CSV table of C-alpha atoms in Angstrom, one decimal:
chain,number,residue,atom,x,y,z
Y,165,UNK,CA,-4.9,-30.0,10.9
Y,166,UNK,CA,-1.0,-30.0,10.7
Y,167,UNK,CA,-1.5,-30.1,7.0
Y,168,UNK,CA,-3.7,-27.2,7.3
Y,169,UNK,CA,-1.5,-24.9,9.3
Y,170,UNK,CA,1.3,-25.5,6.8
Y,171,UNK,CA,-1.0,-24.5,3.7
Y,172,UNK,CA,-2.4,-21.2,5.2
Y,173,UNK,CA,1.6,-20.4,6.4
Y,174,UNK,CA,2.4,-20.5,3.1
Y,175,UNK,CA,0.0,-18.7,1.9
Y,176,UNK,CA,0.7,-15.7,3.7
Y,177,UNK,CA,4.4,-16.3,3.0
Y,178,UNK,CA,4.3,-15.7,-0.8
Y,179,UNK,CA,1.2,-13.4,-0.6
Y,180,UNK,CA,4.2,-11.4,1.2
Y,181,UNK,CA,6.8,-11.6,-1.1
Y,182,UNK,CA,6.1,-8.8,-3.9
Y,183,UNK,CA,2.4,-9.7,-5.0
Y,184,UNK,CA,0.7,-7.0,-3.9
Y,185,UNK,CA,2.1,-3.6,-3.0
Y,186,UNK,CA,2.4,-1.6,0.1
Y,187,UNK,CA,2.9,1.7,-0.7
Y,188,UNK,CA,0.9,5.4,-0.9
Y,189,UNK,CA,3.4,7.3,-2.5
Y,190,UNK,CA,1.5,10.7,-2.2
Y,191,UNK,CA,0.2,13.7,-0.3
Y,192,UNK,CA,-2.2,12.9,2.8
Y,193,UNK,CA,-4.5,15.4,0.1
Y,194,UNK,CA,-6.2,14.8,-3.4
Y,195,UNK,CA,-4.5,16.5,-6.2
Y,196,UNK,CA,-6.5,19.4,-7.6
Y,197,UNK,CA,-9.8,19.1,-9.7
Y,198,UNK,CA,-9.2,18.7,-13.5
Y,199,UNK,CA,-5.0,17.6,-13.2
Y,200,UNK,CA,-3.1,14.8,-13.3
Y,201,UNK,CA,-0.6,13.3,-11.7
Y,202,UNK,CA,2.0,10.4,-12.8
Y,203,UNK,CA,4.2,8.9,-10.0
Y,204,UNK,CA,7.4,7.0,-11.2
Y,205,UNK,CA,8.8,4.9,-7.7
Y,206,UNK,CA,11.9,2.5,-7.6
Y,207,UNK,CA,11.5,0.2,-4.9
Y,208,UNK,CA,12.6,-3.0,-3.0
Y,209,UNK,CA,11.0,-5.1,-1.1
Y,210,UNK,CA,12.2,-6.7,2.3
Y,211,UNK,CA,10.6,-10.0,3.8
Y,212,UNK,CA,11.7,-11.8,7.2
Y,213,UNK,CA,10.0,-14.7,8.8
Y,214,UNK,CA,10.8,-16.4,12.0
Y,215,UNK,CA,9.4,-19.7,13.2
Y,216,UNK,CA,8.8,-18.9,17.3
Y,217,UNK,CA,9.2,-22.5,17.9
Y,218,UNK,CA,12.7,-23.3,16.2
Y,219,UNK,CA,13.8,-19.6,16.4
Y,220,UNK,CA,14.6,-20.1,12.6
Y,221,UNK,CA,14.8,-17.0,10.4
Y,222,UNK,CA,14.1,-16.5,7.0
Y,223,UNK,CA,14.5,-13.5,4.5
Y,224,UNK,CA,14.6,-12.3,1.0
Y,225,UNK,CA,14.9,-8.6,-0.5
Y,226,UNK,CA,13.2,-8.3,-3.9
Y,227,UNK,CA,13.4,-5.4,-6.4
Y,228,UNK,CA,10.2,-3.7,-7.2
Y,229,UNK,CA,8.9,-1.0,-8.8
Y,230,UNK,CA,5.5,1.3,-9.9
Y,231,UNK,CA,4.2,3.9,-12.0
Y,232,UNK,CA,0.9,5.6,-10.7
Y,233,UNK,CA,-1.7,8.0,-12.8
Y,234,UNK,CA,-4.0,10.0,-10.9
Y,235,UNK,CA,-6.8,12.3,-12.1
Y,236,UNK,CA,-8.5,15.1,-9.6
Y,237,UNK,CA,-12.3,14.6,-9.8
Y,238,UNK,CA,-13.0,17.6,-7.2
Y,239,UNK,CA,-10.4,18.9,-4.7
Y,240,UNK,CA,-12.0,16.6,-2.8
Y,241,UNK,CA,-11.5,13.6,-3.9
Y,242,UNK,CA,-9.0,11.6,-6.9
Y,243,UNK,CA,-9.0,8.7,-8.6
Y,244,UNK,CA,-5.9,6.8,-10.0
Y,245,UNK,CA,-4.6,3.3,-11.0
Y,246,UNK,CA,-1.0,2.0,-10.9
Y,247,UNK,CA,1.0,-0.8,-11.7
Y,248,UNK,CA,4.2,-2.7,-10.1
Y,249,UNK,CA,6.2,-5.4,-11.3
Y,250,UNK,CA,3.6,-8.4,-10.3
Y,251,UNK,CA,0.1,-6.9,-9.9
Y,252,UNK,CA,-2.1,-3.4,-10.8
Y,253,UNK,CA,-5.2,-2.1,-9.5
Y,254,UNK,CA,-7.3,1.1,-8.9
Y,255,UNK,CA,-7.2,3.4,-5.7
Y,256,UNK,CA,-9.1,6.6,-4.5
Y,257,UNK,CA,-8.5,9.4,-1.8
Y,258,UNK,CA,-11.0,11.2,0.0
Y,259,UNK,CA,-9.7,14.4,1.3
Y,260,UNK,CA,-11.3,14.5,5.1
Y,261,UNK,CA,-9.1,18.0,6.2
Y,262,UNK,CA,-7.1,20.1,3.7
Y,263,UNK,CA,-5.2,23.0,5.8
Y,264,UNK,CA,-2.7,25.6,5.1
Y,265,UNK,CA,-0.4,24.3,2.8
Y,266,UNK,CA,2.3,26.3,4.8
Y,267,UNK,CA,1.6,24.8,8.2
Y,268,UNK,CA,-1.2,22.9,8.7
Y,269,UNK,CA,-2.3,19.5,9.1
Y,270,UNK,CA,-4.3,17.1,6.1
Y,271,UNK,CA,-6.3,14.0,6.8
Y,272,UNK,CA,-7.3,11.4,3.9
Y,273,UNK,CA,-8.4,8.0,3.4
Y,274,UNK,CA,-6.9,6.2,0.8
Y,275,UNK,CA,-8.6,3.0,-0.1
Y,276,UNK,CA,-7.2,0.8,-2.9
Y,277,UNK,CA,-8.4,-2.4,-4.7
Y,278,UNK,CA,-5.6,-4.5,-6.9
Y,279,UNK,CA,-6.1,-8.3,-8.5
Y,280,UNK,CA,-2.8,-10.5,-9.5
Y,281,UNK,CA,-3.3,-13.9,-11.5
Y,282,UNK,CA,-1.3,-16.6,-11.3
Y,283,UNK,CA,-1.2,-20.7,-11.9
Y,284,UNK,CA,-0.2,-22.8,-14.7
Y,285,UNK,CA,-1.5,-24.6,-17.9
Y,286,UNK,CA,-4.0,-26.8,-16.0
Y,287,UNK,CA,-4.8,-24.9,-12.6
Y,288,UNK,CA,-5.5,-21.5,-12.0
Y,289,UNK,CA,-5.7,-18.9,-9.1
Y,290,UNK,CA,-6.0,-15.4,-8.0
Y,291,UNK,CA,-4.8,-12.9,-5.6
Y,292,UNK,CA,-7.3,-9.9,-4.5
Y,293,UNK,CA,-5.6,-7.0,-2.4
Y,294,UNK,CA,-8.1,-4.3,-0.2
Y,295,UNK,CA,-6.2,-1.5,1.6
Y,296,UNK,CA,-7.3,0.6,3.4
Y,297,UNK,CA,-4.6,3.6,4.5
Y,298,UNK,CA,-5.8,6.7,6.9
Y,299,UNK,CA,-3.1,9.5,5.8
Y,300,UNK,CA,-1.9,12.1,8.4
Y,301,UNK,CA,0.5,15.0,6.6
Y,302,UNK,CA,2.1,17.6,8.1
Y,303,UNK,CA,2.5,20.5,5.8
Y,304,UNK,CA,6.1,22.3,6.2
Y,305,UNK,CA,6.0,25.2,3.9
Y,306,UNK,CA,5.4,23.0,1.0
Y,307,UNK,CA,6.8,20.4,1.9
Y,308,UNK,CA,4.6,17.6,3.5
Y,309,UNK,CA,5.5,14.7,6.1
Y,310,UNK,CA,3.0,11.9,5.7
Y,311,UNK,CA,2.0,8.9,8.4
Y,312,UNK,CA,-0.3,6.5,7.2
Y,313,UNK,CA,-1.4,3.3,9.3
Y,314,UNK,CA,-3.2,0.8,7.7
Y,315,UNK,CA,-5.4,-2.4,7.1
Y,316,UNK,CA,-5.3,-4.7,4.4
Y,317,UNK,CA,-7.3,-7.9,3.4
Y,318,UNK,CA,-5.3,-10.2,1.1
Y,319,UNK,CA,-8.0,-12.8,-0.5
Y,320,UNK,CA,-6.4,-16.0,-1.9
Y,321,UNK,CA,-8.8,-17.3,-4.1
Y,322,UNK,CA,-8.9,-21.0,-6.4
Y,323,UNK,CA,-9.2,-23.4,-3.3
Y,324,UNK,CA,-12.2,-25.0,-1.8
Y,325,UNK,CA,-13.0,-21.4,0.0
Y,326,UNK,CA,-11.1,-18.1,0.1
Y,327,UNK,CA,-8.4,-17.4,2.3
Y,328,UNK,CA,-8.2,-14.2,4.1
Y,329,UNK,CA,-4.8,-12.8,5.2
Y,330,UNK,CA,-5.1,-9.8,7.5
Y,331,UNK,CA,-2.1,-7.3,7.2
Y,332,UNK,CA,-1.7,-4.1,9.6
Y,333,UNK,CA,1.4,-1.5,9.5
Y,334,UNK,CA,2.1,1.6,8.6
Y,335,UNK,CA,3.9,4.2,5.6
Y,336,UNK,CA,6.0,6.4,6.7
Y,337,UNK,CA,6.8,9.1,3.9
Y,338,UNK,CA,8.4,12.8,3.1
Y,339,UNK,CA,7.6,14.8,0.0
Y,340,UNK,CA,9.8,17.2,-0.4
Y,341,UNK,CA,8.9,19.8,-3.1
Y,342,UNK,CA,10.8,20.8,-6.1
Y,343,UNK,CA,8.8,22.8,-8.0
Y,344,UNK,CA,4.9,24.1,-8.1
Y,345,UNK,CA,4.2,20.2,-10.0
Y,346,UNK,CA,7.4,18.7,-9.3
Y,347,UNK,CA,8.0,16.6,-5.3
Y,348,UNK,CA,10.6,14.3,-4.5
Y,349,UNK,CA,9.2,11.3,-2.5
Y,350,UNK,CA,11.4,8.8,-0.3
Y,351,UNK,CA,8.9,6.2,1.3
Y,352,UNK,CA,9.1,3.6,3.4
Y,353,UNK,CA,6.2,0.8,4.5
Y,354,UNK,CA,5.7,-2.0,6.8
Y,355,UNK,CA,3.3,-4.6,7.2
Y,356,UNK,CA,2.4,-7.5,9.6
Y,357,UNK,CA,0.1,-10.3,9.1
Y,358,UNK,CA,-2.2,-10.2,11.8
Y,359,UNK,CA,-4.6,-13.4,11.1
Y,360,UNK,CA,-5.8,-15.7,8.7
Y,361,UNK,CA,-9.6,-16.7,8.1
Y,362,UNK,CA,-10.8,-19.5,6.1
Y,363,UNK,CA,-13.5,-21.4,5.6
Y,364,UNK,CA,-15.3,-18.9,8.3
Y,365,UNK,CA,-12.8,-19.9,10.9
Y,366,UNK,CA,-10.2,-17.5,12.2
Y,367,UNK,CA,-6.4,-18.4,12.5
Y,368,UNK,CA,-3.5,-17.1,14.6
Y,369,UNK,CA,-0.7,-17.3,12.6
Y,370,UNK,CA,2.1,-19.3,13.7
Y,371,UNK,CA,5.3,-17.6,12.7
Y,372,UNK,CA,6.4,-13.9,12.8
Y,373,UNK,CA,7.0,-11.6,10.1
Y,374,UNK,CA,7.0,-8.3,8.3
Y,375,UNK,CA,7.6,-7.5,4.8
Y,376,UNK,CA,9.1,-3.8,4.3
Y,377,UNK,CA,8.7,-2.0,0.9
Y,378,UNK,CA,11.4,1.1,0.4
Y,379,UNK,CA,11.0,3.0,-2.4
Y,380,UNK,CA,12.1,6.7,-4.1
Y,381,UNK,CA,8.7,8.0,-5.8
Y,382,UNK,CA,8.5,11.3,-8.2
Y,383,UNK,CA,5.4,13.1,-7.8
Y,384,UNK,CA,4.8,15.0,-11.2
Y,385,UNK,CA,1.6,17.1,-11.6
Y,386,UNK,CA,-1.5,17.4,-9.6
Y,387,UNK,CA,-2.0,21.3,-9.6
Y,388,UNK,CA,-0.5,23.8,-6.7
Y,389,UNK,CA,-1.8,23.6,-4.1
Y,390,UNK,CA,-1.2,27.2,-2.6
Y,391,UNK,CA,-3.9,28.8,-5.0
């Protein structure tokens, strides 16, 4: 069992540092129908880990980075795909309320889906990442202030069964507009891992930890949205 513990800590440990990314980067709002948008985001990533039983601490800060293209279906709803410096993957958002872009409050879901491979010449793995962000922004004359908690499922996969690493936290983001296509987007994200399953059979995970992702996004495109 002690062996057991040890592999599924691990796990989560490098499943933490860099694989998959954190981040929305955008508008609590689907672009407009018909545009596109391309997001350019420097990043870094912070991890810190303490064992509650030694009180030992552990940390890293990585550098990361992504580049997201997204393409308006409806007003309604988008669809994009980015990459970062270890992983890609595919994400929607569902606009739920789309108010006054003056003052006025906009609700979306933002689910996203991402695979990373990894192993060597004889054995191989994989590293599936669902997310599943609920975006709050609060319009300020263009401008937009966006809270968005969230959920997300890491799957390890290349063992005897998969191993599930439940994440929850939060982004925390402010776009600031520059132009009718052009927003400035300083970002920040944490997350906590919550539990592990495997094998059917659910895990409290013995350390504490967080992993923070900061980044600096440009927003370019996407339509106005004051038309």
């Amino acid at each position: 069992m002690r062996v057991r513990w040890l592999a599924l800590c691990g796990v989560a440990v490098v499943g933490l540092t860099g694989c998959p990314s954190f981040s929305t980067m955008g508008l609590a709002r689907p672009i407009r129908k018909g545009t596109t948008q391309i997001v350019v985001a420097p990043e870094a990533l912070a991890l810190a880990v303490v064992n509650p039983t030694t009180g030992v601490a552990t940390g890293a800060v990585l550098p990361q980075a992504e580049i997201a293209v997204r393409y308006g279906i409806t007003d309604s709803f988008e669809l994009g795909a980015k990459a970062w410096l270890l992983g890609a993957g595919l994400e929607g958002k569902i606009g739920i309320i789309q108010s006054n872009p003056g003052f006025g409050l906009d609700i979306a879901i933002n689910p996203g889906f991402a695979y990373l491979g990894y192993g060597s010449t004889t054995s191989s793995s994989g590293l599936l990442s669902l997310s599943l962000p609920v975006m709050f922004g609060l319009n300020l004359g263009g401008h937009q202030l966006i809270v968005a908690p969230k959920v997300m499922d890491l799957v390890f996969l290349g063992g005897t069964s998969p191993v599930h690493v439940v994440l929850t936290g939060a982004s925390v983001g402010f776009a600031l507009k520059l132009g009718d296509e052009l927003r400035i987007m300083p970002e920040i994200s944490a997350v906590y891992p919550a539990s592990v399953n495997s094998g059917g059979t659910t895990f409290t995970l013995p350390f504490q930890g967080a992993a923070v992702q900061a980044g600096l996004g440009l927003l370019i495109g996407g339509g106005r949205f004051d038309q």
